[in-house]
Coordinates of C-alpha atoms and ligand atoms in Angstrom, one line a residue:
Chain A
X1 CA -23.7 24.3 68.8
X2 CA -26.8 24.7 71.1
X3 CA -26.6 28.7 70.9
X4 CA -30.3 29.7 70.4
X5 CA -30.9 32.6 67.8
X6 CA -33.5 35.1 69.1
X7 CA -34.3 36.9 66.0
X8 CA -37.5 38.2 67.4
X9 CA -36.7 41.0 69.9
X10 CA -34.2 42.0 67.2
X11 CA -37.0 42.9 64.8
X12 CA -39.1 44.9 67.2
X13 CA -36.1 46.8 67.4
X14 CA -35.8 47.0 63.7
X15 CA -36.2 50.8 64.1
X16 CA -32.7 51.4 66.0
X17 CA -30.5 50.0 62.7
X18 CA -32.4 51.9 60.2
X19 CA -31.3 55.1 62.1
X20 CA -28.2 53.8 62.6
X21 CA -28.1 53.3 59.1
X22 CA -28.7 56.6 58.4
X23 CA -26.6 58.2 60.5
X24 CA -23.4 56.4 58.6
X25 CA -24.7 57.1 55.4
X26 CA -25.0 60.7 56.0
X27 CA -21.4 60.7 57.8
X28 CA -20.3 58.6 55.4
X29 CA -21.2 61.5 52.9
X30 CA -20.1 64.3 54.3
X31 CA -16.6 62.5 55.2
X32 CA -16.7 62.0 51.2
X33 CA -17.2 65.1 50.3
X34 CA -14.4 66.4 51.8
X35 CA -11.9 64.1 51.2
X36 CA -12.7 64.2 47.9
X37 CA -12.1 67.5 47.6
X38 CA -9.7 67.8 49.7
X39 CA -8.0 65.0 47.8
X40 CA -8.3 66.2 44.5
X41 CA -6.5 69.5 45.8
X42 CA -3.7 67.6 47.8
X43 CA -3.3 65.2 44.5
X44 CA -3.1 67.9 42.1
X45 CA -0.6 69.9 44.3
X46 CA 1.8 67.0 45.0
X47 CA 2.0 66.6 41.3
X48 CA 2.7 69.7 40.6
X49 CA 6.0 70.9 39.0
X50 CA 7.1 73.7 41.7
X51 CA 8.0 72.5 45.3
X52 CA 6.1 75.1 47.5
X53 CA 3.5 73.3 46.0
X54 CA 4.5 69.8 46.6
X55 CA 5.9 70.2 49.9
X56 CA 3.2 70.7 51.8
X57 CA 0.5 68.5 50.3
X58 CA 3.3 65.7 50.8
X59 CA 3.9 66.7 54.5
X60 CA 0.0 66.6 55.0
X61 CA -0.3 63.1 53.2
X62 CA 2.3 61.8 55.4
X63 CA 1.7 63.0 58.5
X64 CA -2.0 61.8 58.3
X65 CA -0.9 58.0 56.6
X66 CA 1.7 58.2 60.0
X67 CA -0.8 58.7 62.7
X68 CA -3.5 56.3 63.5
X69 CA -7.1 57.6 62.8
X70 CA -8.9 57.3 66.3
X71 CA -6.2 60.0 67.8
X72 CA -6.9 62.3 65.2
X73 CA -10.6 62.2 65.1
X74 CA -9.9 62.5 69.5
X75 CA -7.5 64.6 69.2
X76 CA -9.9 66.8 66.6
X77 CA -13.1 67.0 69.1
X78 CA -11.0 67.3 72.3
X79 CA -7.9 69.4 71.5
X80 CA -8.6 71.2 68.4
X81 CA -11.4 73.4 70.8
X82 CA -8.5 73.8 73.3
X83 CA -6.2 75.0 70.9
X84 CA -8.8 77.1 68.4
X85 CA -11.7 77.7 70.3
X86 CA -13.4 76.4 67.6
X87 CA -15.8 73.7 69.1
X88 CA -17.4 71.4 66.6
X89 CA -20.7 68.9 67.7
X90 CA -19.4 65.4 67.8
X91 CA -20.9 64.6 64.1
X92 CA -19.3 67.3 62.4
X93 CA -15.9 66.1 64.3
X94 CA -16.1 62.9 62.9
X95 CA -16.9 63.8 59.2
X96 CA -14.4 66.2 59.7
X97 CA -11.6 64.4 61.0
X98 CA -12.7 61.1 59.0
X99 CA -12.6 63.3 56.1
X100 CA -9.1 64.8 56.6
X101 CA -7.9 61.6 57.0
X102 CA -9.4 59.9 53.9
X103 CA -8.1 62.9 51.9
X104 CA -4.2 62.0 52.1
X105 CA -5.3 58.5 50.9
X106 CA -7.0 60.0 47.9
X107 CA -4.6 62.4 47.4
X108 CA -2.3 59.6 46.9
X109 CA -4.6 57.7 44.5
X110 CA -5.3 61.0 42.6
X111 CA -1.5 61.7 42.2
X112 CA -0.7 58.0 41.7
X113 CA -3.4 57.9 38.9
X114 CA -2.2 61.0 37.4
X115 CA 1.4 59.8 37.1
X116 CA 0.5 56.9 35.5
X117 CA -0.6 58.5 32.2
X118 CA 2.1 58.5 29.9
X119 CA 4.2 61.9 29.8
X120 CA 3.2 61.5 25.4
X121 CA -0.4 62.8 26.2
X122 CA 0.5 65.9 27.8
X123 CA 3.1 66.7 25.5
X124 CA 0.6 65.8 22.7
X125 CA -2.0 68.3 24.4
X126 CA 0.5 70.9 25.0
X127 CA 1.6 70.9 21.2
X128 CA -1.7 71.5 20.5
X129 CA -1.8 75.0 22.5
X130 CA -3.4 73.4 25.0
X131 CA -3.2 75.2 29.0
X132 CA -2.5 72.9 32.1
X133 CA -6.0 73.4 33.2
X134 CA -7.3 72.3 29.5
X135 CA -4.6 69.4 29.2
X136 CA -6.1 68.4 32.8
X137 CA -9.6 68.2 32.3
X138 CA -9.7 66.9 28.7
X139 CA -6.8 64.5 28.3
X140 CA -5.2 63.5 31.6
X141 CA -7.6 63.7 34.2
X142 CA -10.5 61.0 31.9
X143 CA -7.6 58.7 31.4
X144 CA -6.4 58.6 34.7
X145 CA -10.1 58.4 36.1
X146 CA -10.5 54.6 34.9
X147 CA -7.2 53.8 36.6
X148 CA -8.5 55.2 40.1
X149 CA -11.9 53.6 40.0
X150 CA -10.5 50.3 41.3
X151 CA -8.3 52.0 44.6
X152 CA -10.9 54.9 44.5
X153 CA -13.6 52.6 45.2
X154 CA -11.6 50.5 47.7
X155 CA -10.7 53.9 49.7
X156 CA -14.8 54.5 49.5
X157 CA -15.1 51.5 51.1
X158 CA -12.6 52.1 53.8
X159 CA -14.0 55.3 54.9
X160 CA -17.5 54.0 55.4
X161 CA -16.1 51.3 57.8
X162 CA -14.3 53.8 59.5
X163 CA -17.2 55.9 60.1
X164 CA -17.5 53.3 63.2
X165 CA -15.3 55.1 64.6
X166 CA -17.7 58.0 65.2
X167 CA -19.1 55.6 68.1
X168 CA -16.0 57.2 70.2
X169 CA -17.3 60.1 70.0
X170 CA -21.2 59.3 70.8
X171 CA -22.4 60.0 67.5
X172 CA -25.3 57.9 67.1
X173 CA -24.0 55.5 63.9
X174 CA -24.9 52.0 63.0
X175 CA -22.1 50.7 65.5
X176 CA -22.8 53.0 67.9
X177 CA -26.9 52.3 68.1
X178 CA -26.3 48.7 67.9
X179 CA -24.2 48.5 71.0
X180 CA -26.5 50.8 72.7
X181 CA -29.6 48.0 72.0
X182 CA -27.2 45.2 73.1
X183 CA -27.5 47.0 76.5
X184 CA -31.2 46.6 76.6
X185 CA -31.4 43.4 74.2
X186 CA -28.4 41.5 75.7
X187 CA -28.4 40.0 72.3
X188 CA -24.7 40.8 70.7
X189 CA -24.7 38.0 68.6
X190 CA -27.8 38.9 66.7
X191 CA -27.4 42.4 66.7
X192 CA -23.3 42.7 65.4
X193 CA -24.7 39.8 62.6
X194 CA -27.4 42.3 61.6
X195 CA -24.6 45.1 61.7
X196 CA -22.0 43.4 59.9
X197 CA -25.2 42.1 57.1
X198 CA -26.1 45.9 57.0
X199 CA -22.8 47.2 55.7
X200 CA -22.0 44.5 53.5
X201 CA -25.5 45.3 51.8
X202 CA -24.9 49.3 51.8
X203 CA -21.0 48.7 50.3
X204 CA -21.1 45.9 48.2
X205 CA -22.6 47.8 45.1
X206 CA -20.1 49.7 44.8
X207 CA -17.3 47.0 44.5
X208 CA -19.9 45.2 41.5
X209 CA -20.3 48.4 39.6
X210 CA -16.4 48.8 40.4
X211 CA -15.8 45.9 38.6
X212 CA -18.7 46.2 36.0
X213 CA -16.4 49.7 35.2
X214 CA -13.2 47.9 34.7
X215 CA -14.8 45.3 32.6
X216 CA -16.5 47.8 30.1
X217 CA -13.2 50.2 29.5
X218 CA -11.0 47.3 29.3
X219 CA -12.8 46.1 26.3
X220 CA -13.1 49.2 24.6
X221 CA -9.6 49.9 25.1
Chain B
X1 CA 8.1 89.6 4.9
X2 CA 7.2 86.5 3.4
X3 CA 11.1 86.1 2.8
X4 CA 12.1 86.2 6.7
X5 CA 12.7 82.8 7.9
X6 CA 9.6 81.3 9.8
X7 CA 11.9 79.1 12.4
X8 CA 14.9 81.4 13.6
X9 CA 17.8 79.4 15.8
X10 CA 20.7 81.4 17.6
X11 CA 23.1 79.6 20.1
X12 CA 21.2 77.4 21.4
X13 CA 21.8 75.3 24.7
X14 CA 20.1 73.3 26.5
X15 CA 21.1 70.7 29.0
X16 CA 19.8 68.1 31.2
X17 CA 21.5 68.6 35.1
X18 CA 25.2 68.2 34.2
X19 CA 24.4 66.6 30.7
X20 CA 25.0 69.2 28.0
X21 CA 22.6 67.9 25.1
X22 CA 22.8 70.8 22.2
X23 CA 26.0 73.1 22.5
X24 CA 25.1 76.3 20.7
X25 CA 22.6 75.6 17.7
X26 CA 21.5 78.2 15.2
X27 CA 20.0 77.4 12.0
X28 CA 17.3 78.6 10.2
X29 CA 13.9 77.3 8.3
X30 CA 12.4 79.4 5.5
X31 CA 9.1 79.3 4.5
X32 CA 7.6 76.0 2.6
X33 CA 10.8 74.8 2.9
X34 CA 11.7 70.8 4.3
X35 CA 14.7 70.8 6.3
X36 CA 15.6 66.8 7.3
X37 CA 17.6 66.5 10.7
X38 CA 19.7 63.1 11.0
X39 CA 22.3 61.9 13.4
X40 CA 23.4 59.1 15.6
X41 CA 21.0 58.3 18.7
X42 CA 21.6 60.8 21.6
X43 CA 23.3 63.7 19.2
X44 CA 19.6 65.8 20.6
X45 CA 17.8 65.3 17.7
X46 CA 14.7 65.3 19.8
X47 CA 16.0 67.4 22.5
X48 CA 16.4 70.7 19.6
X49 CA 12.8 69.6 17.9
X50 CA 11.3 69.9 21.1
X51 CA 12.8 73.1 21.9
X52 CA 11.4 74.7 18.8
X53 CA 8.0 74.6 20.3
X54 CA 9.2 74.7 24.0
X55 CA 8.3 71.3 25.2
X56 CA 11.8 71.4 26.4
X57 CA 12.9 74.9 28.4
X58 CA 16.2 76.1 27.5
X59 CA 19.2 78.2 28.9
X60 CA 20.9 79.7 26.4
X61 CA 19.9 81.3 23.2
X62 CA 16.8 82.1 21.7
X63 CA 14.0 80.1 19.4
X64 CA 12.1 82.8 17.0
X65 CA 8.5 81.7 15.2
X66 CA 7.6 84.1 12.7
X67 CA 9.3 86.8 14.2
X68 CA 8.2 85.6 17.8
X69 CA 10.5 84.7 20.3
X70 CA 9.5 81.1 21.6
X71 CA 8.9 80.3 25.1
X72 CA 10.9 83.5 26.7
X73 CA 9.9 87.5 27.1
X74 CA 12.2 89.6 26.4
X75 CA 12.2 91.7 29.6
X76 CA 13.7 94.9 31.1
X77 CA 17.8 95.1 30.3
X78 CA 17.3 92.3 28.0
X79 CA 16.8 89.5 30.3
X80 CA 14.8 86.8 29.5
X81 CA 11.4 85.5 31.3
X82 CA 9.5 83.2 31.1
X83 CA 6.8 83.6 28.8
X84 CA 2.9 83.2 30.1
X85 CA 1.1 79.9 29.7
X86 CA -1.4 81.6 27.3
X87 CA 1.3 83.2 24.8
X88 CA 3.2 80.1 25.3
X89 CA 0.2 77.8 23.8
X90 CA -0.4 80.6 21.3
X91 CA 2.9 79.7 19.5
X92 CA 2.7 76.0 20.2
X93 CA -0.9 75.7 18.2
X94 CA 1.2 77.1 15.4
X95 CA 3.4 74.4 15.2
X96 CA 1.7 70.8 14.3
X97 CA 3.8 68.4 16.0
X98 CA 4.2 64.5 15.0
X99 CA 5.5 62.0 17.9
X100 CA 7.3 58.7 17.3
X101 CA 5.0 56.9 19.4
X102 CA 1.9 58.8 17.8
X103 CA 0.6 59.8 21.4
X104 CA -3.0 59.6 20.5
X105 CA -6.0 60.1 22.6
X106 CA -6.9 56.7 23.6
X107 CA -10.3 57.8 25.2
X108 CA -11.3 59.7 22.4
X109 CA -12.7 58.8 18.6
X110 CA -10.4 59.3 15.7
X111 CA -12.6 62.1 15.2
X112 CA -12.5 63.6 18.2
X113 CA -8.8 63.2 18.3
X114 CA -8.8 65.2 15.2
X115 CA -11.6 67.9 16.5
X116 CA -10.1 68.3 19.8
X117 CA -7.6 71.3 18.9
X118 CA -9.9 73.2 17.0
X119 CA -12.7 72.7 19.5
X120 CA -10.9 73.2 22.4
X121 CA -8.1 75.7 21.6
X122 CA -9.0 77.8 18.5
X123 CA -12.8 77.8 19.8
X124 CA -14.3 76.7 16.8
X125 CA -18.0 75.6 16.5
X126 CA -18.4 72.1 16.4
X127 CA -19.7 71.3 12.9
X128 CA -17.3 73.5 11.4
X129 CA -14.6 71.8 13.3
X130 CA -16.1 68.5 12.4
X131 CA -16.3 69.2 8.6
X132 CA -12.0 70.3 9.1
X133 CA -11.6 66.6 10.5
X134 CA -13.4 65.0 7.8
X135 CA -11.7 66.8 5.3
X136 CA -8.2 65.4 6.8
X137 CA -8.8 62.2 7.4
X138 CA -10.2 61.4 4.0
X139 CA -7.4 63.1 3.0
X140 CA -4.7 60.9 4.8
X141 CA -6.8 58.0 3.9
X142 CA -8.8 57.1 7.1
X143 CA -12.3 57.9 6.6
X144 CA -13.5 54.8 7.4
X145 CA -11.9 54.7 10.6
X146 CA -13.3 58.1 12.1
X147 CA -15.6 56.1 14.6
X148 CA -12.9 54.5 15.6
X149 CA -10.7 54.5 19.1
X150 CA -7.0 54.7 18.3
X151 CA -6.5 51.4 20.3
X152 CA -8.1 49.4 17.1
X153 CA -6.0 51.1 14.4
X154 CA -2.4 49.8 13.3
X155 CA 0.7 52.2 13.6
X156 CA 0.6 53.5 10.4
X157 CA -3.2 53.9 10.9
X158 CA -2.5 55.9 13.9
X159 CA 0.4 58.0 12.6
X160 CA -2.2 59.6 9.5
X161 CA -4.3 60.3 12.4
X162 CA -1.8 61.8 14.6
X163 CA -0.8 63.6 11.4
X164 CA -4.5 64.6 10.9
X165 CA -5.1 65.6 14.2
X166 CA -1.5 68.4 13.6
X167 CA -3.1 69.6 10.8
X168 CA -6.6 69.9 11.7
X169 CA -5.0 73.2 13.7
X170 CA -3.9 74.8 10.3
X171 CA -0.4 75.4 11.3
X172 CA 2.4 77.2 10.0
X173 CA 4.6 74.2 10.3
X174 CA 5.1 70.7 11.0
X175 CA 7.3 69.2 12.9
X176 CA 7.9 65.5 12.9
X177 CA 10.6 63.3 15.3
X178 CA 10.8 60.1 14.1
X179 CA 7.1 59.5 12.3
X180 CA 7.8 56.1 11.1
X181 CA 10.8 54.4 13.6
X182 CA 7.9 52.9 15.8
X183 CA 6.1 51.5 12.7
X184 CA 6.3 47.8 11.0
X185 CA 8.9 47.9 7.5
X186 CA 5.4 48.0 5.3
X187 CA 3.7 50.6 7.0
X188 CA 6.6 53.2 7.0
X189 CA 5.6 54.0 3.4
X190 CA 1.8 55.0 3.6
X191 CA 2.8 57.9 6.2
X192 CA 5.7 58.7 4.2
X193 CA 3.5 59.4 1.7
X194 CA 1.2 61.7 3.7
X195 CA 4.6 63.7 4.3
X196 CA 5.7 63.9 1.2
X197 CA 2.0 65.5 -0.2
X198 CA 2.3 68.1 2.5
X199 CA 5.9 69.0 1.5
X200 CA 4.4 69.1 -2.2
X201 CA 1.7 71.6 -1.1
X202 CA 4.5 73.8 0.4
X203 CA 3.9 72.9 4.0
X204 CA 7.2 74.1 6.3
X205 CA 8.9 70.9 7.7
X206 CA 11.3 70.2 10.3
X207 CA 11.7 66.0 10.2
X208 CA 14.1 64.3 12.4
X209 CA 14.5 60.9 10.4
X210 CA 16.4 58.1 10.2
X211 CA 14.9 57.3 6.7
X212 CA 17.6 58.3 4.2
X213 CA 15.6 58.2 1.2
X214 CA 12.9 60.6 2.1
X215 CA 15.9 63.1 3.4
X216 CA 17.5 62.5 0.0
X217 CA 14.4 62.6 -2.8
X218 CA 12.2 65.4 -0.1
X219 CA 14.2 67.7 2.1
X220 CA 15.1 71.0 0.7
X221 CA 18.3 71.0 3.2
X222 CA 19.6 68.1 5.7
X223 CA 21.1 68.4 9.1
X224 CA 23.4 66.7 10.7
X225 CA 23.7 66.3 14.2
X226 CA 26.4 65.0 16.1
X227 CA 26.9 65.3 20.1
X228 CA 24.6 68.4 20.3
X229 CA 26.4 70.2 17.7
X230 CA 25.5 71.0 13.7
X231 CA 28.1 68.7 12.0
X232 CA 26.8 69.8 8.4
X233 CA 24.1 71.4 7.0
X234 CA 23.6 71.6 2.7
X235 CA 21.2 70.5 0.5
X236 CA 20.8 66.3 -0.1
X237 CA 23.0 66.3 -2.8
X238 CA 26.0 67.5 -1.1
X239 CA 25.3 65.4 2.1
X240 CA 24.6 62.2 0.4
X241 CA 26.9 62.9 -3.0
X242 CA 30.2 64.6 -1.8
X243 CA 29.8 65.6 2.4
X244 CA 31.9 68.0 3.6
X245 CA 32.7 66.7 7.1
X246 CA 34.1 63.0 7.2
X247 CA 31.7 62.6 10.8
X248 CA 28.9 62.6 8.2
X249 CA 30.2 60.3 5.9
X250 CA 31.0 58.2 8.6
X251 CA 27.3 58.2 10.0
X252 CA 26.2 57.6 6.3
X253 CA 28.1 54.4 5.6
X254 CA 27.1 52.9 8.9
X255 CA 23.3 53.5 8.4
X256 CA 23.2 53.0 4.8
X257 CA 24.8 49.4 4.9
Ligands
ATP1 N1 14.2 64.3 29.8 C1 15.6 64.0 29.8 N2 16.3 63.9 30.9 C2 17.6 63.7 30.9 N3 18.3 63.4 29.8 C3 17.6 63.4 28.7 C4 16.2 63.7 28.6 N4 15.9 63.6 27.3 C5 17.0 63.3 26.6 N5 18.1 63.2 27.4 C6 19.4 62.9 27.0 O1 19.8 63.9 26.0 C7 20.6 63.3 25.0 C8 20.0 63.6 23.7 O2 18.7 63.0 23.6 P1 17.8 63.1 22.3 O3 16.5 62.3 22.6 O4 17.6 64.5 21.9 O5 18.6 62.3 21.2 P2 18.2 61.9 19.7 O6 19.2 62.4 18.8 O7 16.8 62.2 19.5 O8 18.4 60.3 19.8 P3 17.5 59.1 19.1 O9 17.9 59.0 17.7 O10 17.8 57.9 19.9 O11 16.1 59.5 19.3 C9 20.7 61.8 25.3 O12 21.9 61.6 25.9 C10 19.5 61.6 26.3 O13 19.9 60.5 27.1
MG2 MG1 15.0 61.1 19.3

């Protein structure tokens, strides 16, 4: 082991990951935003009693859990203009497409944590004169909240390591800058350690409060 | 009008797929009165209680509430439709219903369990809705439990405040399936109880139970229920002193020895 860390050059450069850094939180946020919507919708549709409905929130789920991300997020900035005429800037692109994709995985953990409440409560809302919308919000939907935290959070975290991806389309991310200074640096090793340490630090509070969340309702019960 | 029957029943049917579960019902419940359903597992005990406030659709026949058809509209020609969400909860608030497995709102207080019809369904004010919870649950006996999640209570416990939380919506009946079969031998008798005060105070009651003793000394009337069908229906006396139909007598010597 006679590999010489240059730790240095790295921290003139210090500049480069913090807008890096930036740039994936702020992708990372608007990917959220709309999976999350979207996702809600999707999950509430695919558990929903009448098929026209269902169906297509199930094709969507499927067809976006069957193909692998980096061809749709390409396949959204090259071939969607093509085809729509709508041409999106390469950020927008990957928030979008990122956030299409994320929103048949929480779809799925929407539906899955909806299902998972037992079928008592809603009829136990309902007798009480209670509307889908009301039985929703005040007795399903809390319940079945605590059960997504734990996937929810793990999907979070999924999505923010997939905003990497965005380096294939040249938008400026944590990845993307990094490799860009190893071109000027030549120092990989220091720079994907300081890329790797960077995420860890920006997703790693979210699995602790994750688990902080499951601690507290489990005891109250 | 106070004589009309508050829970009309005219051939109904209901089935599951191919599984034909009640086979032309009708019956009726009269005001204040206690009407006791027993029969074998999987006559459709359940299946006809939750018809009568339409958590079960069905295809034949109609359910009337206080002179309200139940779930269905009748439209042009006399077909029926389905009735709207909003008239369909209308009825259902009516009705106070009582589950075997008490279906409590495990993320909510016993109080809020109790508020949360009033609050969120009949719209009223807080304290007021509040004071109606408090009122029930000293009245079933759980006042000191009203901070309480559902989660820390035992069954019986949990059944006054299921009861509670029926009542706290001031309905025009009660219907119960099976109150006390999830409960421990020396709990049954503290919600018993609690049923057999609202009986006293005139409350309507449809009760699908398999204990014999509150059907005989409580119910007005008992049915019996055999493969989706009415086997008998008469007062306690006759069903339990001289029944008319050997299928009850047979279901009665089984379950009373
Ligand atoms: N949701 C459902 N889907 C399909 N079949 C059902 C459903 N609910 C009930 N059944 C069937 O309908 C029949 C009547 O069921 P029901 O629960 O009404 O009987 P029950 O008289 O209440 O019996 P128990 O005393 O065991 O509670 C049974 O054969 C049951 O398997
Ligand atoms: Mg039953």
């Amino acid at each position: 082991m006679d590999y010489i860390w240059q730790w240095n050059q790295i921290w003139d450069y210090r500049q480069v990951f913090v807008r890096g850094a930036q740039a994936t939180l702020v992708l990372t946020c608007w990917a959220l935003l709309i999976g999350l919507v979207l996702g809600l919708v999707l999950g509430l549709m695919r558990s929903a009693r009448v098929a026209v409905l269902r169906l297509p929130a199930a094709v969507y789920i499927d067809i976006f859990r069957a193909t692998p991300i980096l061809v749709q997020l390409v396949w959204i900035y090259y071939a969607l203009p093509i085809l729509s005429g709508v041409q999106m800037g390469n950020v927008t692109s990957a928030a979008v497409g990122i956030g299409l994709h994320s929103a048949a995985y929480f779809a799925e953990i929407f539906r899955a944590g909806i299902a998972s409440i037992d079928k008592g409560q809603s009829d136990a809302a309902k007798s009480l004169g209670m509307g889908y919308g009301q039985a929703m919000r005040r007795i399903i939907l809390p319940q079945a909240v605590r059960r997504m935290v734990p996937p929810f959070i793990n999907e979070f975290a999924t999505l923010m390591k997939l905003t990497t991806l965005g380096s294939v389309l040249a938008v400026n991310e944590l990845l993307h800058e990094a490799e860009n200074l190893i071109n000027n640096t030549y120092r990989p090793l220091e720079t994907y350690t300081v890329v790797a340490v960077l995420f860890g630090v920006m997703i790693y509070p979210f699995i602790w409060l994750s688990q902080r969340l499951e601690l507290r309702w489990k005891t109250r019960g | 009008m106070s004589d009309a029957p508050l829970i009309k029943v005219n051939g109904l049917r209901k089935s599951f797929g191919k599984l034909e579960v009640l086979r032309g019902i009708s019956f009726e419940v009269k005001r204040g009165e206690v009407l006791a359903i027993i029969g074998p597992s999987g006559s459709g005990k359940s299946t006809l209680l939750r018809c009568l406030n339409f958590l079960e659709e069905y295809q034949m026949g109609e359910v009337e509430f206080d002179g309200a058809l139940v779930g269905y509209q009748r439209g042009k020609a006399g077909r029926m439709k389905l009735d709207s969400d909003r008239n369909i909860g209308r009825i259902r608030a009516r009705m106070g219903m009582v589950f075997q497995s008490f279906n409590l709102f495990p993320h909510k207080t016993v109080l809020e369990n109790v508020m949360e019809g009033p609050l969120v369904v009949q719209g009223v004010p807080r304290a007021e809705a509040e004071g109606r919870a408090r009122t029930l649950l000293a009245r079933v006996g759980l006042i000191d439990k009203i901070g309480a999640y559902p989660a820390r209570l035992s069954g019986g416990q949990q059944q006054r405040a299921a009861i509670a939380r029926a009542l706290a919506m001031q309905p025009a009946a009660m219907l119960f399936d099976e109150p006390t079969s999830a409960l421990d031998p020396e709990l049954v008798g503290e919600v018993l109880e609690v049923m057999q005060s609202l009986a006293a105070e005139g409350m309507t009651m449809v009760v699908v139970t398999h204990e014999m003793g509150f059907a005989r000394q409580v119910a007005d009337r008992v049915m019996m229920m055999d493969h989706g069908e009415i086997v008998e229906l008469a007062p306690p006396a006759q069903i339990f002193g001289a029944p008319e139909s050997p299928r009850t007598a047979e279901f009665l010597r089984r379950v009373l020895h």
